[in-house]
Tab-separated table of C-alpha atoms in Angstrom:
chain	number	residue	atom	x	y	z
A	1	ARG	CA	-0.126	0.221	0.075
A	2	ARG	CA	1.540	3.244	-0.672
A	3	GLN	CA	1.495	5.581	2.016
A	4	ALA	CA	1.136	9.129	1.415
A	5	LEU	CA	4.000	11.337	2.389
A	6	PRO	CA	7.170	8.983	2.209
A	7	SER	CA	5.353	7.986	-1.478
A	8	ALA	CA	5.853	11.626	-2.198
A	9	CYS	CA	9.402	11.428	-2.425
A	10	ARG	CA	11.452	11.601	-4.930
A	11	ASN	CA	14.320	9.871	-5.503
A	12	PRO	CA	17.209	11.145	-7.389
A	13	ALA	CA	19.738	7.275	-6.466
A	14	SER	CA	16.963	5.657	-8.375
A	15	THR	CA	16.546	7.994	-11.405
A	16	ALA	CA	20.346	7.308	-12.169
A	17	ALA	CA	19.601	3.265	-11.840
A	18	SER	CA	16.455	4.017	-14.196
A	19	ARG	CA	18.665	6.052	-16.680
A	20	GLY	CA	16.916	9.022	-15.544
A	21	ARG	CA	13.667	7.833	-15.474
A	22	VAL	CA	12.076	9.579	-11.927
A	23	LEU	CA	9.837	6.012	-10.125
A	24	TYR	CA	6.026	7.346	-8.316
A	25	VAL	CA	6.276	3.707	-6.657
A	26	PRO	CA	4.762	2.837	-2.914
A	27	MET	CA	6.990	2.490	0.083
A	28	LYS	CA	7.663	-1.379	1.106
A	29	HIS	CA	8.791	-0.581	4.460
A	30	VAL	CA	9.796	2.474	6.574
A	31	ASP	CA	11.959	2.421	9.211
A	32	ALA	CA	12.028	6.360	11.144
A	33	LYS	CA	14.633	5.173	13.163
A	34	ALA	CA	17.678	4.521	10.750
A	35	GLY	CA	16.008	7.606	8.124
A	36	THR	CA	15.798	5.098	5.333
A	37	ILE	CA	13.335	3.376	3.483
A	38	THR	CA	13.143	0.201	1.049
A	39	PHE	CA	10.705	0.427	-2.562
A	40	ASP	CA	11.651	-1.253	-5.758
A	41	ASP	CA	13.317	-0.359	-8.683
A	42	GLU	CA	12.216	-1.381	-11.514
A	43	GLY	CA	12.430	-4.990	-9.901
A	44	THR	CA	15.090	-4.598	-8.083
A	45	GLU	CA	14.791	-3.581	-4.091
A	46	THR	CA	16.678	-1.166	-3.060
A	47	THR	CA	17.103	1.239	0.679
A	48	LEU	CA	18.121	4.621	0.680
A	49	SER	CA	18.740	6.895	3.716
A	50	ILE	CA	16.208	9.825	3.253
A	51	THR	CA	18.545	12.232	5.484
A	52	GLY	CA	21.931	14.251	3.997
A	53	GLY	CA	19.696	16.003	1.409
A	54	ARG	CA	19.455	12.271	-0.758
A	55	VAL	CA	16.144	12.741	-1.634
A	56	LYS	CA	13.379	15.218	-2.389
A	57	LEU	CA	9.588	15.816	-1.493
A	58	GLN	CA	6.961	16.961	-3.995
A	59	TRP	CA	6.235	20.509	-3.481
A	60	LYS	CA	3.111	20.139	-1.889
A	61	PRO	CA	4.708	18.512	0.679
A	62	ASP	CA	7.503	19.985	0.968
A	63	PHE	CA	6.573	23.635	1.827
A	64	GLY	CA	4.645	21.818	5.112
A	65	MET	CA	7.472	19.558	6.205
A	66	ARG	CA	9.884	22.165	5.203
A	67	TRP	CA	8.206	24.430	7.895
A	68	ALA	CA	8.385	21.785	10.417
A	69	ALA	CA	11.671	20.845	10.712
A	70	LEU	CA	13.414	24.232	9.790
A	71	GLY	CA	10.536	26.009	12.475
A	72	VAL	CA	9.489	28.986	9.967
A	73	ASP	CA	7.342	30.923	11.032
A	74	PHE	CA	6.513	33.821	7.746
A	75	GLU	CA	5.650	32.275	4.239
A	76	MET	CA	5.427	34.296	0.873
A	77	PHE	CA	4.230	32.596	-2.156
A	78	GLY	CA	2.608	33.340	-5.199
A	79	LYS	CA	-1.334	33.313	-5.587
A	80	ASP	CA	-0.927	30.248	-6.950
A	81	HIS	CA	0.200	28.358	-4.118
A	82	GLN	CA	-3.168	29.782	-2.373
A	83	THR	CA	-5.359	26.945	-2.457
A	84	ASN	CA	-3.005	24.568	-1.062
A	85	ALA	CA	-1.866	26.388	1.676
A	86	VAL	CA	-5.046	24.605	3.839
A	87	VAL	CA	-2.728	21.471	2.890
A	88	TYR	CA	0.601	22.496	4.152
A	89	ASP	CA	-0.642	23.853	7.452
A	90	ARG	CA	-1.552	20.387	7.870
A	91	ILE	CA	1.028	18.334	6.694
A	92	CYS	CA	3.082	20.658	9.100
A	93	ASN	CA	0.579	20.562	12.357
A	94	ILE	CA	0.512	17.167	11.471
A	95	LEU	CA	4.340	16.633	12.086
A	96	GLY	CA	3.764	18.710	15.226
A	97	GLY	CA	4.966	21.958	13.892
A	98	ARG	CA	3.056	25.012	14.085
A	99	ALA	CA	2.018	26.710	10.402
A	100	PRO	CA	3.290	29.593	9.394
A	101	GLU	CA	2.560	32.946	8.984
A	102	HIS	CA	1.512	33.601	5.389
A	103	PHE	CA	1.448	36.219	2.732
A	104	VAL	CA	0.300	35.678	-0.189
A	105	TYR	CA	1.798	37.819	-3.671
A	106	GLU	CA	0.142	38.465	-7.348
A	107	LEU	CA	1.787	37.033	-10.387
A	108	PHE	CA	4.367	38.397	-12.599
A	109	LEU	CA	2.887	38.690	-15.966
A	110	ASP	CA	4.889	39.817	-19.210
A	111	GLU	CA	4.285	42.768	-21.605
A	112	ASN	CA	1.496	40.950	-22.864
A	113	GLY	CA	-0.350	40.197	-19.184
A	114	GLN	CA	0.722	36.948	-19.349
A	115	LYS	CA	1.428	34.617	-16.343
A	116	ILE	CA	5.647	34.195	-16.584
A	117	SER	CA	6.264	30.841	-16.423
A	118	LYS	CA	9.883	29.163	-16.688
A	119	SER	CA	8.878	26.305	-19.168
A	120	LYS	CA	7.464	29.322	-21.527
A	121	GLY	CA	11.032	31.225	-20.865
A	122	ASN	CA	8.237	35.010	-20.848
A	123	GLY	CA	10.087	35.963	-17.731
A	124	LEU	CA	13.332	38.442	-17.483
A	125	THR	CA	15.905	36.361	-14.628
A	126	ILE	CA	17.405	38.451	-11.822
A	127	ASP	CA	20.476	38.307	-13.698
A	128	GLU	CA	19.018	40.086	-16.665
A	129	TRP	CA	17.718	42.457	-14.607
A	130	LEU	CA	21.056	42.980	-13.211
A	131	THR	CA	22.613	42.776	-16.294
A	132	TYR	CA	20.927	46.590	-17.494
A	133	ALA	CA	20.333	47.941	-13.935
A	134	PRO	CA	21.668	47.933	-10.320
A	135	THR	CA	20.665	45.863	-7.931
A	136	GLU	CA	18.382	48.424	-5.503
A	137	SER	CA	16.539	49.180	-8.433
A	138	LEU	CA	15.192	45.392	-8.564
A	139	GLY	CA	14.967	45.575	-4.659
A	140	LEU	CA	12.503	48.373	-5.127
A	141	TYR	CA	10.557	46.848	-7.668
A	142	MET	CA	10.149	43.399	-5.706
A	143	TYR	CA	8.979	45.485	-2.577
A	144	GLN	CA	6.494	47.574	-3.853
A	145	ARG	CA	3.245	46.798	-4.333
A	146	PRO	CA	3.471	43.176	-3.871
A	147	ARG	CA	-0.619	42.130	-3.857
A	148	GLN	CA	-1.326	43.646	-7.190
A	149	ALA	CA	0.026	41.901	-10.478
A	150	LYS	CA	2.736	43.235	-11.872
A	151	LYS	CA	4.087	42.955	-15.440
A	152	LEU	CA	8.077	42.489	-15.130
A	153	TYR	CA	9.947	42.582	-18.722
A	154	PHE	CA	12.755	44.975	-19.976
A	155	ASP	CA	10.419	47.730	-20.530
A	156	VAL	CA	9.979	48.501	-16.495
A	157	ILE	CA	13.657	48.271	-16.042
A	158	PRO	CA	14.432	52.422	-16.522
A	159	ARG	CA	11.637	53.509	-14.122
A	160	ALA	CA	12.733	51.454	-11.484
A	161	VAL	CA	15.924	53.266	-11.600
A	162	ASP	CA	15.105	56.412	-11.762
A	163	GLU	CA	12.340	55.599	-9.058
A	164	TYR	CA	14.302	54.105	-6.763
A	165	TYR	CA	17.498	57.133	-6.952
A	166	THR	CA	13.917	59.973	-6.714
A	167	PHE	CA	12.874	58.182	-2.955
A	168	LEU	CA	16.900	58.266	-2.147
A	169	ALA	CA	17.001	61.789	-2.815
A	170	ALA	CA	14.144	62.624	-1.206
A	171	TYR	CA	15.169	60.629	2.147
A	172	PRO	CA	17.507	63.249	3.976
A	173	ARG	CA	14.556	65.989	3.715
A	174	GLN	CA	11.458	64.200	5.050
A	175	ASP	CA	10.474	63.822	8.723
A	176	TRP	CA	10.147	60.207	10.577
A	177	LYS	CA	6.529	59.937	9.485
A	178	GLU	CA	7.361	60.029	5.734
A	179	ARG	CA	10.448	58.250	6.302
A	180	LEU	CA	8.965	55.226	7.110
A	181	GLY	CA	7.128	55.152	4.158
A	182	ASN	CA	9.615	55.859	2.129
A	183	PRO	CA	10.638	52.175	0.620
A	184	VAL	CA	14.362	52.986	0.932
A	185	TRP	CA	14.047	52.832	4.764
A	186	HIS	CA	13.271	49.601	4.231
A	187	MET	CA	15.623	48.085	1.807
A	188	HIS	CA	18.214	49.348	3.352
A	189	ASP	CA	17.542	48.456	7.488
A	190	GLY	CA	16.814	51.881	8.238
A	191	ASN	CA	20.267	53.002	6.988
A	192	PRO	CA	19.606	54.402	3.444
A	193	PRO	CA	22.851	55.450	2.048
A	194	ALA	CA	23.613	59.065	0.394
A	195	ILE	CA	24.092	59.388	-3.020
A	196	ASP	CA	24.113	62.005	-5.621
A	197	MET	CA	22.798	60.929	-9.094
A	198	PRO	CA	22.253	64.435	-11.172
A	199	VAL	CA	21.496	62.589	-14.170
A	200	PRO	CA	18.612	60.365	-14.577
A	201	PHE	CA	19.257	56.573	-15.603
A	202	SER	CA	15.870	57.541	-18.008
A	203	LEU	CA	17.987	60.923	-19.675
A	204	LEU	CA	21.150	58.633	-20.028
A	205	LEU	CA	19.838	56.637	-22.817
A	206	ASN	CA	18.077	59.317	-24.205
A	207	LEU	CA	22.109	60.831	-24.335
A	208	VAL	CA	23.487	57.152	-25.891
A	209	SER	CA	20.409	57.033	-28.574
A	210	ALA	CA	21.112	61.009	-29.346
A	211	SER	CA	25.331	60.314	-29.397
A	212	ASN	CA	25.885	57.346	-30.252
A	213	ALA	CA	28.236	56.518	-28.254
A	214	GLN	CA	29.612	53.350	-27.901
A	215	ASN	CA	31.798	53.560	-24.411
A	216	LYS	CA	31.698	55.512	-20.812
A	217	ASP	CA	34.016	58.263	-22.712
A	218	VAL	CA	31.840	60.076	-25.000
A	219	LEU	CA	29.177	60.248	-22.165
A	220	TRP	CA	31.424	61.792	-19.865
A	221	GLY	CA	32.309	64.110	-21.984
A	222	PHE	CA	28.882	65.444	-21.690
A	223	ILE	CA	28.217	65.331	-18.568
A	224	SER	CA	31.502	66.932	-17.389
A	225	ARG	CA	30.460	69.653	-19.745
A	226	HIS	CA	26.719	70.057	-17.884
A	227	THR	CA	27.406	69.116	-14.699
A	228	GLN	CA	30.847	70.953	-12.743
A	229	GLY	CA	32.587	68.792	-11.045
A	230	VAL	CA	31.086	66.035	-11.721
A	231	THR	CA	33.305	62.613	-12.804
A	232	PRO	CA	33.453	59.498	-12.509
A	233	ALA	CA	36.054	59.501	-9.605
A	234	THR	CA	33.691	61.502	-7.638
A	235	HIS	CA	30.476	59.567	-8.016
A	236	PRO	CA	31.455	56.181	-9.013
A	237	GLU	CA	27.396	54.971	-8.212
A	238	LEU	CA	26.036	57.590	-11.918
A	239	ASP	CA	29.476	55.524	-13.686
A	240	ARG	CA	27.957	52.994	-13.822
A	241	LEU	CA	24.762	53.392	-13.997
A	242	VAL	CA	26.459	55.209	-17.178
A	243	GLY	CA	27.263	51.633	-18.141
A	244	HIS	CA	24.309	49.540	-17.659
A	245	ALA	CA	22.619	52.865	-19.739
A	246	ILE	CA	25.003	52.433	-22.987
A	247	ARG	CA	24.723	48.081	-22.524
A	248	TYR	CA	20.560	48.704	-22.216
A	249	PHE	CA	20.810	51.085	-25.108
A	250	ASP	CA	22.543	48.477	-27.470
A	251	ASP	CA	20.571	45.387	-26.229
A	252	PHE	CA	17.561	47.389	-26.291
A	253	VAL	CA	16.635	50.184	-27.553
A	254	LYS	CA	18.823	50.748	-30.385
A	255	PRO	CA	16.705	47.478	-32.461
A	256	THR	CA	13.424	49.251	-32.047
A	257	LYS	CA	14.700	52.676	-32.997
A	258	THR	CA	12.756	54.495	-35.869
A	259	PHE	CA	13.313	57.627	-37.534
A	260	ARG	CA	10.040	59.249	-38.926
A	261	PRO	CA	10.460	62.323	-41.210
A	262	ALA	CA	8.531	65.181	-40.287
A	263	ASP	CA	5.759	66.921	-42.180
A	264	GLU	CA	5.650	70.290	-43.191
A	265	VAL	CA	3.953	71.806	-40.409
A	266	GLU	CA	6.824	69.542	-37.626
A	267	ARG	CA	9.467	71.065	-40.301
A	268	GLU	CA	8.075	74.450	-39.083
A	269	ALA	CA	8.226	73.622	-35.863
A	270	LEU	CA	11.520	72.003	-35.836
A	271	ALA	CA	13.141	75.278	-37.782
A	272	ALA	CA	11.351	77.464	-35.695
A	273	LEU	CA	12.636	75.847	-32.592
A	274	ASP	CA	16.447	75.719	-33.795
A	275	GLU	CA	15.768	79.841	-33.775
A	276	ALA	CA	14.342	79.475	-30.681
A	277	LEU	CA	17.700	77.828	-29.427
A	278	GLY	CA	20.336	80.168	-31.250
A	279	ALA	CA	18.946	82.903	-29.406
A	280	LEU	CA	20.369	81.420	-26.468
A	281	PRO	CA	23.236	80.995	-24.205
A	282	ALA	CA	25.562	77.655	-24.627
A	283	ASP	CA	25.704	77.182	-21.272
A	284	ALA	CA	21.745	77.830	-21.566
A	285	SER	CA	19.553	76.265	-17.985
A	286	GLY	CA	17.379	73.046	-18.773
A	287	GLU	CA	14.527	75.044	-18.021
A	288	ALA	CA	15.194	78.237	-19.732
A	289	ILE	CA	15.493	75.669	-23.158
A	290	GLN	CA	12.204	74.050	-22.010
A	291	ASN	CA	10.382	77.461	-21.357
A	292	ALA	CA	11.970	78.271	-24.887
A	293	SER	CA	10.375	75.399	-26.777
A	294	LEU	CA	7.298	75.905	-25.385
A	295	ASN	CA	7.297	79.418	-26.584
A	296	VAL	CA	7.516	77.984	-30.398
A	297	ALA	CA	4.341	75.277	-29.305
A	298	ARG	CA	2.062	77.956	-28.918
A	299	ARG	CA	2.486	79.613	-31.683
A	300	ILE	CA	1.602	76.405	-33.470
A	301	GLU	CA	-1.999	75.522	-33.782
A	302	ARG	CA	-1.293	71.693	-33.889
A	303	TYR	CA	0.385	72.082	-30.680
A	304	GLN	CA	-2.371	73.895	-29.150
A	305	ASP	CA	-3.824	72.760	-26.380
A	306	HIS	CA	-7.269	74.848	-25.436
A	307	SER	CA	-7.662	72.689	-22.364
A	308	LYS	CA	-4.735	74.133	-20.627
A	309	GLN	CA	-3.724	77.917	-19.836
A	310	SER	CA	0.091	79.286	-20.690
A	311	PRO	CA	1.416	82.117	-18.005
A	312	GLU	CA	0.470	84.758	-20.935
A	313	GLY	CA	-3.413	82.989	-20.557
A	314	GLY	CA	-3.883	81.842	-24.006
A	315	PRO	CA	-3.661	77.874	-24.673
A	316	GLY	CA	-1.246	75.634	-23.179
A	317	VAL	CA	1.147	73.193	-25.178
A	318	SER	CA	-0.207	69.678	-26.550
A	319	GLY	CA	2.570	66.925	-25.462
A	320	ALA	CA	2.193	65.749	-28.686
A	321	PHE	CA	5.226	68.464	-29.636
A	322	PHE	CA	7.619	66.789	-27.575
A	323	GLN	CA	5.924	63.376	-29.104
A	324	MET	CA	6.809	64.644	-32.166
A	325	ILE	CA	10.607	65.588	-31.760
A	326	TYR	CA	11.337	62.120	-30.000
A	327	GLN	CA	10.011	60.386	-32.582
A	328	VAL	CA	12.088	63.067	-35.168
A	329	LEU	CA	15.207	63.443	-33.412
A	330	ILE	CA	15.714	60.519	-31.658
A	331	GLY	CA	13.671	57.935	-33.206
A	332	GLN	CA	11.951	57.102	-29.627
A	333	GLU	CA	7.701	57.277	-29.000
A	334	ARG	CA	8.845	59.193	-25.588
A	335	GLY	CA	11.777	60.722	-24.013
A	336	PRO	CA	12.541	62.578	-20.517
A	337	ARG	CA	11.884	66.912	-20.013
A	338	PHE	CA	13.054	67.691	-23.196
A	339	GLY	CA	14.873	71.054	-22.090
A	340	SER	CA	16.248	69.003	-19.615
A	341	PHE	CA	18.536	66.685	-22.088
A	342	ALA	CA	19.218	69.427	-24.594
A	343	ALA	CA	21.091	71.265	-21.928
A	344	LEU	CA	23.229	67.972	-21.233
A	345	TYR	CA	23.220	67.172	-25.106
A	346	GLY	CA	24.187	71.141	-25.532
A	347	VAL	CA	22.850	73.800	-27.367
A	348	ALA	CA	24.630	73.585	-30.481
A	349	GLU	CA	24.272	69.686	-30.536
A	350	THR	CA	20.984	69.558	-30.055
A	351	ARG	CA	21.074	72.420	-33.867
A	352	ALA	CA	22.942	70.126	-35.227
A	353	LEU	CA	20.713	67.170	-35.109
A	354	ILE	CA	17.440	69.605	-36.373
A	355	GLU	CA	19.644	70.219	-38.798
A	356	ARG	CA	20.409	66.369	-39.572
A	357	ALA	CA	16.089	66.240	-39.523
A	358	LEU	CA	15.744	68.647	-41.675
A	359	ALA	CA	18.156	67.541	-44.303
A	360	GLY	CA	16.480	64.484	-44.415
A	361	GLN	CA	19.519	62.856	-42.699
A	362	LEU	CA	18.321	60.572	-39.788
A	363	ALA	CA	15.161	59.160	-41.665
């Protein structure tokens, strides 16, 4: 007669003896004192020790027996295990243990909203994430909203990186109530590091895209010119992000970049933007560049948003204006605040990019 728990053992020794086949067989004898089980391995009686990691339980009994053996008092598991939790608890209790407190988290989904599965290969591994972003960004992604289903694919990485450094920058300015609600307090055991991050990851990605940088030196040339006193030596964390940005761009952004030509209205808008930038000093701030861009868009009917109001009382600016700029100049659907990008890339370089677009050299 098959006994419930011992027969659930997967026997690696019998697997080897059976040329790679896993046996599901009844136990002929269980010697609890000796820690052995006896069973027939395709006609050959075999006695095997179950201690020392020599056997592996099927996943259902493994939960409860592990809790009892290790004294587990808190267990997180995915929503797909929730219906079996009563079985895990019962096994643990039968063995004299006390079932732990449960925390059930939602499933991770791919970009199409389908459950991530190792067998399907539609997921994103930890090693893949850490190739393109710091460990802390993954920690933040895992920490936030555990009871909400989350999409886990490559496009979420840049946002997670910038969110982490945003939380980190906010921490010193917060009171204790706000700090306790800040994820970095929990991620760093109440002692978050003091890191100055003058350039967001999303902005680095656009800088790589515009400059076609293949190494860190090219990007650092732009960064050091824009932010005085910032070098790889003074800002090693930023230097780490620069390397991540180049790898991420090469593998995910560059293959999908699609420039499009500007239509007549867009050509006039870009020419006006070029003229406005030409009136600014070479070291114009991101805010000055952003305001000059908005002034250009406010005069063009296509980009007027009458649901908004400009400082002068006229219509505001539609987001379609900046989307056009990124599509035509960068080959991407969207980007960070244009003024910040142009200030970092350089006024002269941005004007040269516009000139190339108008000459048909990009699309």
